[in-house]
mmCIF file of C-alpha atoms in Angstrom:
data_model
loop_
_atom_site.group_PDB
_atom_site.id
_atom_site.type_symbol
_atom_site.label_atom_id
_atom_site.label_comp_id
_atom_site.label_asym_id
_atom_site.label_seq_id
_atom_site.Cartn_x
_atom_site.Cartn_y
_atom_site.Cartn_z
ATOM 1 C CA MET A 1 -19.943 -116.895 70.222
ATOM 2 C CA GLN A 2 -22.796 -116.001 67.993
ATOM 3 C CA LEU A 3 -23.541 -113.043 70.188
ATOM 4 C CA ARG A 4 -19.995 -111.764 69.885
ATOM 5 C CA LYS A 5 -20.142 -111.854 66.069
ATOM 6 C CA THR A 6 -23.367 -109.960 66.201
ATOM 7 C CA ILE A 7 -21.862 -107.282 68.388
ATOM 8 C CA LEU A 8 -18.765 -107.036 66.203
ATOM 9 C CA ALA A 9 -20.896 -106.659 63.085
ATOM 10 C CA SER A 10 -22.855 -103.910 64.746
ATOM 11 C CA VAL A 11 -19.674 -102.146 65.735
ATOM 12 C CA LEU A 12 -18.331 -102.353 62.176
ATOM 13 C CA SER A 13 -21.605 -101.092 60.745
ATOM 14 C CA ALA A 14 -21.533 -98.145 63.093
ATOM 15 C CA ALA A 15 -17.938 -97.395 62.201
ATOM 16 C CA LEU A 16 -18.731 -97.471 58.530
ATOM 17 C CA ALA A 17 -21.681 -95.158 59.090
ATOM 18 C CA LEU A 18 -19.521 -92.680 61.026
ATOM 19 C CA SER A 19 -16.856 -92.824 58.343
ATOM 20 C CA ALA A 20 -19.400 -92.111 55.600
ATOM 21 C CA ALA A 21 -20.826 -89.260 57.581
ATOM 22 C CA ALA A 22 -17.379 -87.875 58.160
ATOM 23 C CA CYS A 23 -16.604 -87.986 54.435
ATOM 24 C CA GLY A 24 -19.856 -86.317 53.547
ATOM 25 C CA THR A 25 -19.199 -83.539 56.028
ATOM 26 C CA ALA A 26 -15.706 -82.915 54.690
ATOM 27 C CA GLU A 27 -16.968 -82.739 51.111
ATOM 28 C CA ASN A 28 -19.791 -80.441 52.102
ATOM 29 C CA THR A 29 -17.409 -78.289 54.091
ATOM 30 C CA GLN A 30 -15.063 -78.087 51.125
ATOM 31 C CA SER A 31 -17.922 -77.112 48.779
ATOM 32 C CA VAL A 32 -19.161 -74.499 51.178
ATOM 33 C CA SER A 33 -15.652 -73.144 51.609
ATOM 34 C CA SER A 34 -15.188 -72.978 47.817
ATOM 35 C CA ALA A 35 -18.536 -71.241 47.338
ATOM 36 C CA ALA A 36 -17.735 -68.815 50.097
ATOM 37 C CA ALA A 37 -14.360 -68.125 48.567
ATOM 38 C CA SER A 38 -15.963 -67.506 45.214
ATOM 39 C CA GLU A 39 -18.547 -65.262 46.788
ATOM 40 C CA HIS A 40 -15.802 -63.422 48.628
ATOM 41 C CA VAL A 41 -13.887 -62.873 45.416
ATOM 42 C CA ALA A 42 -16.979 -61.598 43.636
ATOM 43 C CA GLU A 43 -17.863 -59.248 46.453
ATOM 44 C CA THR A 44 -14.358 -57.780 46.782
ATOM 45 C CA PRO A 45 -14.695 -54.210 45.391
ATOM 46 C CA THR A 46 -12.516 -53.275 42.454
ATOM 47 C CA PRO A 47 -9.997 -50.727 43.660
ATOM 48 C CA PHE A 48 -10.346 -47.261 42.115
ATOM 49 C CA PRO A 49 -7.557 -46.287 39.729
ATOM 50 C CA GLU A 50 -4.992 -44.083 41.250
ATOM 51 C CA ALA A 51 -5.769 -40.438 40.575
ATOM 52 C CA THR A 52 -3.325 -38.784 38.240
ATOM 53 C CA ALA A 53 -1.968 -35.590 39.675
ATOM 54 C CA THR A 54 -3.132 -32.536 37.766
ATOM 55 C CA ALA A 55 -0.209 -30.685 36.270
ATOM 56 C CA SER A 56 0.279 -27.189 37.509
ATOM 57 C CA PRO A 57 -0.791 -24.586 34.939
ATOM 58 C CA THR A 58 2.065 -23.275 32.905
ATOM 59 C CA ALA A 59 2.496 -19.848 31.433
ATOM 60 C CA GLU A 60 0.669 -19.313 28.179
ATOM 61 C CA PRO A 61 2.970 -19.954 25.256
ATOM 62 C CA THR A 62 4.005 -16.954 23.250
ATOM 63 C CA VAL A 63 1.773 -16.812 20.218
ATOM 64 C CA LYS A 64 3.549 -15.735 17.111
ATOM 65 C CA SER A 65 1.545 -13.511 14.877
ATOM 66 C CA THR A 66 0.222 -15.303 11.845
ATOM 67 C CA ALA A 67 -0.902 -12.122 10.198
ATOM 68 C CA SER A 68 0.349 -11.807 6.686
ATOM 69 C CA PRO A 69 2.695 -8.922 5.975
ATOM 70 C CA ALA A 70 1.241 -5.889 4.276
ATOM 71 C CA PRO A 71 0.735 -6.857 0.677
ATOM 72 C CA GLU A 72 3.007 -5.233 -1.794
ATOM 73 C CA SER A 73 1.499 -3.054 -4.397
ATOM 74 C CA ASN A 74 0.029 -5.011 -7.277
ATOM 75 C CA GLU A 75 0.507 -2.116 -9.604
ATOM 76 C CA VAL A 76 2.713 -3.148 -12.487
ATOM 77 C CA SER A 77 4.563 -0.677 -14.640
ATOM 78 C CA GLU A 78 3.751 -0.976 -18.297
ATOM 79 C CA ASN A 79 4.368 1.023 -21.416
ATOM 80 C CA ALA A 80 1.578 3.460 -22.120
ATOM 81 C CA GLU A 81 0.468 5.347 -25.186
ATOM 82 C CA ILE A 82 1.612 8.943 -25.439
ATOM 83 C CA THR A 83 -1.843 10.421 -25.794
ATOM 84 C CA ALA A 84 -2.812 13.957 -26.833
ATOM 85 C CA GLU A 85 -3.517 14.716 -23.161
ATOM 86 C CA ILE A 86 0.035 13.739 -22.233
ATOM 87 C CA GLU A 87 1.451 15.680 -25.176
ATOM 88 C CA ALA A 88 -0.437 18.730 -23.884
ATOM 89 C CA MET A 89 1.855 18.650 -20.837
ATOM 90 C CA ALA A 90 4.962 19.351 -22.963
ATOM 91 C CA PRO A 91 4.828 23.181 -22.520
ATOM 92 C CA LEU A 92 4.658 22.765 -18.759
ATOM 93 C CA LEU A 93 7.464 20.212 -18.735
ATOM 94 C CA GLU A 94 9.550 22.610 -20.769
ATOM 95 C CA ALA A 95 8.974 25.324 -18.156
ATOM 96 C CA HIS A 96 10.326 23.049 -15.411
ATOM 97 C CA ILE A 97 13.259 21.957 -17.558
ATOM 98 C CA LEU A 98 14.256 25.532 -18.395
ATOM 99 C CA ALA A 99 14.055 26.549 -14.730
ATOM 100 C CA GLN A 100 16.288 23.649 -13.735
ATOM 101 C CA MET A 101 18.677 24.260 -16.608
ATOM 102 C CA ASN A 102 19.070 27.758 -15.126
ATOM 103 C CA GLY A 103 20.337 26.223 -11.898
ATOM 104 C CA MET A 104 17.106 25.949 -9.922
ATOM 105 C CA ALA A 105 15.893 22.867 -8.060
ATOM 106 C CA PHE A 106 12.362 21.493 -8.206
ATOM 107 C CA ASP A 107 10.503 22.862 -5.196
ATOM 108 C CA ALA A 108 6.813 23.722 -5.358
ATOM 109 C CA ASN A 109 7.082 25.468 -1.993
ATOM 110 C CA ASP A 110 9.797 27.855 -3.163
ATOM 111 C CA PRO A 111 8.016 30.995 -4.477
ATOM 112 C CA VAL A 112 10.987 31.866 -6.686
ATOM 113 C CA TYR A 113 10.972 28.466 -8.404
ATOM 114 C CA PHE A 114 7.173 28.506 -8.469
ATOM 115 C CA TRP A 115 6.845 31.822 -10.290
ATOM 116 C CA GLN A 116 9.859 31.447 -12.547
ATOM 117 C CA THR A 117 8.417 28.174 -13.782
ATOM 118 C CA ALA A 118 4.993 29.784 -14.153
ATOM 119 C CA ALA A 119 6.520 32.603 -16.212
ATOM 120 C CA PHE A 120 8.171 30.116 -18.569
ATOM 121 C CA ALA A 121 4.869 28.254 -18.846
ATOM 122 C CA VAL A 122 3.083 31.459 -19.874
ATOM 123 C CA ASP A 123 5.623 31.811 -22.690
ATOM 124 C CA ASN A 124 4.840 28.318 -23.886
ATOM 125 C CA CYS A 125 1.060 28.118 -23.633
ATOM 126 C CA GLY A 126 -0.356 31.481 -22.542
ATOM 127 C CA MET A 127 -1.541 32.407 -26.015
ATOM 128 C CA THR A 128 -3.659 29.256 -26.289
ATOM 129 C CA PHE A 129 -6.231 30.616 -23.831
ATOM 130 C CA TYR A 130 -8.993 32.547 -25.555
ATOM 131 C CA SER A 131 -9.140 35.164 -22.770
ATOM 132 C CA ALA A 132 -5.427 36.030 -23.084
ATOM 133 C CA GLU A 133 -4.744 39.639 -24.062
ATOM 134 C CA THR A 134 -1.703 41.453 -25.328
ATOM 135 C CA THR A 135 -1.061 44.795 -23.709
ATOM 136 C CA GLY A 136 1.978 46.580 -25.055
ATOM 137 C CA SER A 137 4.794 44.063 -24.905
ATOM 138 C CA ALA A 138 3.173 41.845 -22.277
ATOM 139 C CA LEU A 139 0.782 38.943 -22.363
ATOM 140 C CA VAL A 140 -1.962 39.462 -19.774
ATOM 141 C CA LEU A 141 -3.810 36.516 -18.224
ATOM 142 C CA SER A 142 -6.678 36.420 -15.763
ATOM 143 C CA ARG A 143 -6.325 34.831 -12.351
ATOM 144 C CA GLY A 144 -8.445 31.902 -13.524
ATOM 145 C CA VAL A 145 -6.103 31.198 -16.432
ATOM 146 C CA MET A 146 -3.048 31.440 -14.228
ATOM 147 C CA GLU A 147 -4.613 29.034 -11.735
ATOM 148 C CA GLU A 148 -5.308 26.667 -14.617
ATOM 149 C CA ILE A 149 -1.674 26.743 -15.707
ATOM 150 C CA VAL A 150 -0.369 26.326 -12.168
ATOM 151 C CA SER A 151 -2.696 23.362 -11.530
ATOM 152 C CA GLY A 152 -0.837 21.518 -14.273
ATOM 153 C CA LEU A 153 2.598 22.732 -13.216
ATOM 154 C CA PHE A 154 2.386 21.535 -9.622
ATOM 155 C CA GLU A 155 0.231 18.760 -8.176
ATOM 156 C CA SER A 156 0.484 20.306 -4.709
ATOM 157 C CA ALA A 157 -0.737 23.707 -5.933
ATOM 158 C CA ALA A 158 -3.776 22.526 -7.872
ATOM 159 C CA ASN A 159 -6.281 23.715 -5.270
ATOM 160 C CA GLU A 160 -4.182 26.291 -3.429
ATOM 161 C CA ASP A 161 -4.287 30.062 -3.617
ATOM 162 C CA LEU A 162 -1.582 31.615 -5.748
ATOM 163 C CA PRO A 163 1.293 32.871 -3.590
ATOM 164 C CA ASP A 164 2.712 36.374 -3.788
ATOM 165 C CA ILE A 165 5.316 37.030 -6.452
ATOM 166 C CA PRO A 166 8.789 37.596 -4.963
ATOM 167 C CA ASP A 167 10.327 41.021 -5.612
ATOM 168 C CA SER A 168 13.279 39.341 -7.294
ATOM 169 C CA LEU A 169 10.959 38.247 -10.123
ATOM 170 C CA SER A 170 9.235 41.578 -10.692
ATOM 171 C CA GLY A 171 10.751 41.762 -14.187
ATOM 172 C CA GLU A 172 9.618 38.219 -15.038
ATOM 173 C CA ILE A 173 5.961 38.338 -14.090
ATOM 174 C CA SER A 174 3.746 40.858 -12.302
ATOM 175 C CA TYR A 175 0.318 41.039 -10.696
ATOM 176 C CA ASP A 176 -2.253 43.842 -11.039
ATOM 177 C CA ALA A 177 -4.640 43.826 -8.095
ATOM 178 C CA ASP A 178 -7.124 46.211 -9.745
ATOM 179 C CA SER A 179 -7.762 43.913 -12.685
ATOM 180 C CA ASP A 180 -6.748 40.703 -10.845
ATOM 181 C CA THR A 181 -4.510 39.773 -13.776
ATOM 182 C CA TYR A 182 -0.963 38.591 -14.341
ATOM 183 C CA ALA A 183 1.348 40.028 -17.000
ATOM 184 C CA ARG A 184 4.367 38.352 -18.558
ATOM 185 C CA PRO A 185 6.698 40.215 -20.959
ATOM 186 C CA ILE A 186 6.509 38.538 -24.326
ATOM 187 C CA SER A 187 9.731 36.767 -25.187
ATOM 188 C CA GLY A 188 10.870 34.506 -27.960
ATOM 189 C CA GLY A 189 11.069 30.749 -27.571
ATOM 190 C CA GLY A 190 13.722 28.680 -29.238
ATOM 191 C CA PHE A 191 13.229 25.424 -27.352
ATOM 192 C CA SER A 192 10.773 22.569 -27.454
ATOM 193 C CA VAL A 193 10.211 19.356 -25.542
ATOM 194 C CA ASP A 194 9.851 15.934 -27.106
ATOM 195 C CA ILE A 195 8.089 13.348 -24.954
ATOM 196 C CA GLN A 196 9.890 10.165 -25.937
ATOM 197 C CA ASP A 197 8.530 7.520 -23.600
ATOM 198 C CA CYS A 198 5.650 6.928 -21.191
ATOM 199 C CA VAL A 199 5.262 4.243 -18.538
ATOM 200 C CA LYS A 200 2.097 3.782 -16.495
ATOM 201 C CA SER A 201 1.921 2.438 -12.928
ATOM 202 C CA GLY A 202 -1.484 2.796 -11.316
ATOM 203 C CA ASP A 203 -2.575 6.363 -11.987
ATOM 204 C CA VAL A 204 1.002 7.677 -12.286
ATOM 205 C CA TYR A 205 2.539 8.260 -15.705
ATOM 206 C CA THR A 206 6.313 8.521 -15.831
ATOM 207 C CA VAL A 207 7.419 10.278 -18.990
ATOM 208 C CA THR A 208 10.842 10.836 -20.485
ATOM 209 C CA ALA A 209 11.210 14.277 -22.040
ATOM 210 C CA ALA A 210 14.067 15.613 -24.141
ATOM 211 C CA LEU A 211 14.818 19.331 -24.432
ATOM 212 C CA ILE A 212 15.427 20.233 -28.069
ATOM 213 C CA ARG A 213 16.943 23.603 -29.007
ATOM 214 C CA ASP A 214 15.335 23.701 -32.440
ATOM 215 C CA GLU A 215 13.838 21.341 -34.977
ATOM 216 C CA ASN A 216 17.107 21.049 -36.901
ATOM 217 C CA GLU A 217 19.026 19.526 -34.000
ATOM 218 C CA SER A 218 18.909 15.787 -33.586
ATOM 219 C CA GLU A 219 20.699 15.635 -30.242
ATOM 220 C CA PRO A 220 18.748 16.830 -27.200
ATOM 221 C CA GLN A 221 20.203 19.422 -24.871
ATOM 222 C CA ALA A 222 19.135 17.394 -21.835
ATOM 223 C CA ILE A 223 16.828 14.551 -20.891
ATOM 224 C CA PHE A 224 14.458 14.656 -17.939
ATOM 225 C CA THR A 225 11.976 12.320 -16.368
ATOM 226 C CA ALA A 226 8.712 13.489 -14.843
ATOM 227 C CA GLU A 227 5.751 12.005 -12.995
ATOM 228 C CA LEU A 228 2.270 12.979 -14.113
ATOM 229 C CA VAL A 229 -0.834 12.351 -12.014
ATOM 230 C CA PRO A 230 -4.518 13.183 -12.485
ATOM 231 C CA ASN A 231 -5.107 16.897 -11.952
ATOM 232 C CA PRO A 232 -6.833 17.405 -8.561
ATOM 233 C CA ARG A 233 -8.417 20.663 -9.745
ATOM 234 C CA GLU A 234 -12.119 19.955 -10.175
ATOM 235 C CA ASP A 235 -12.809 22.620 -12.807
ATOM 236 C CA ASN A 236 -9.707 21.856 -14.829
ATOM 237 C CA THR A 237 -10.378 22.079 -18.551
ATOM 238 C CA VAL A 238 -7.007 22.178 -20.305
ATOM 239 C CA PHE A 239 -4.498 20.102 -18.351
ATOM 240 C CA ILE A 240 -5.985 16.857 -17.107
ATOM 241 C CA TYR A 241 -2.667 15.929 -15.498
ATOM 242 C CA SER A 242 -0.505 17.599 -12.886
ATOM 243 C CA ILE A 243 3.265 17.366 -12.565
ATOM 244 C CA ARG A 244 4.436 15.714 -9.371
ATOM 245 C CA THR A 245 8.181 15.658 -9.951
ATOM 246 C CA VAL A 246 10.715 16.577 -12.616
ATOM 247 C CA LYS A 247 14.388 15.637 -12.541
ATOM 248 C CA GLN A 248 17.255 15.523 -14.969
ATOM 249 C CA ILE A 249 18.702 12.130 -15.873
ATOM 250 C CA SER A 250 21.219 13.150 -18.542
#
C-alpha cells in the first residue's frame, strides 16, 4: 500500500513537471512568434509611391505683347509771345496770302506759285536788303538775297537751288544770267498783314494773320493761319523761321 502511494506521487510529480514544461514552451513559442512578427513587420520594405505620369507637353501659350503703345507726343500747345522775329515774317506771309487771294493754292513744288509768291515777297521786303539796287523801274536782287527770301517763304526750299522761272511769269520777275540777279518791277503796295495770335507746340509756331487793306480799315480782308518752323538754311541772317503751310480760315 505504501509502495502504491509512492508510485502515485511520483506519477503526479512527473505530470506536474510535464505540464509546467508544456506551459513554458507555449509561452516561449508565443513570445518568439510575436518577436518574429514584429521583426517581419519592421523588415517589410515600404512600397514606393506610385509614379505620377508626366503630362504630355502642350503647345506654348500665345504670349500677348506687353509692349506699351508708342507714346503720344508730350508737346503741349501754349500761347507764345509774338516776338520781333515772328513779326519779321509778316511780309512773307503777306506774299502767300496775296497769291492765294488771287486763286492760287499753296504748293512749294509748283514753280508758278513759287515764283509768284517770291515776286510778292520782293515787293514787301526787297528794299530792306542793303545790296538791293534799283535799275530803271525794277528792283534788282542778287541770287544770295533771293535765296534768303525763299528760305523764309518755303521750308522745303531753304537749301534747294532756285528753280527756273516759268515763261508765264516773265512780266512778274526775271533772271539775268550774266549778273546772276533777279529783277522785279517796282509796284505799289496797299496791303499789310497783322499777326494776331501765336501758339507754340514744340518748335512749331502757329500764327493767325489778318490781311488788312490799309491802316484805316478795322475789318480784315481775310484771315489765314500759318505754321512757322526754324529756318533750315545755315547761313540765314534775316528770317530765322521758314513757312511750312499757309491756309485761309475765313
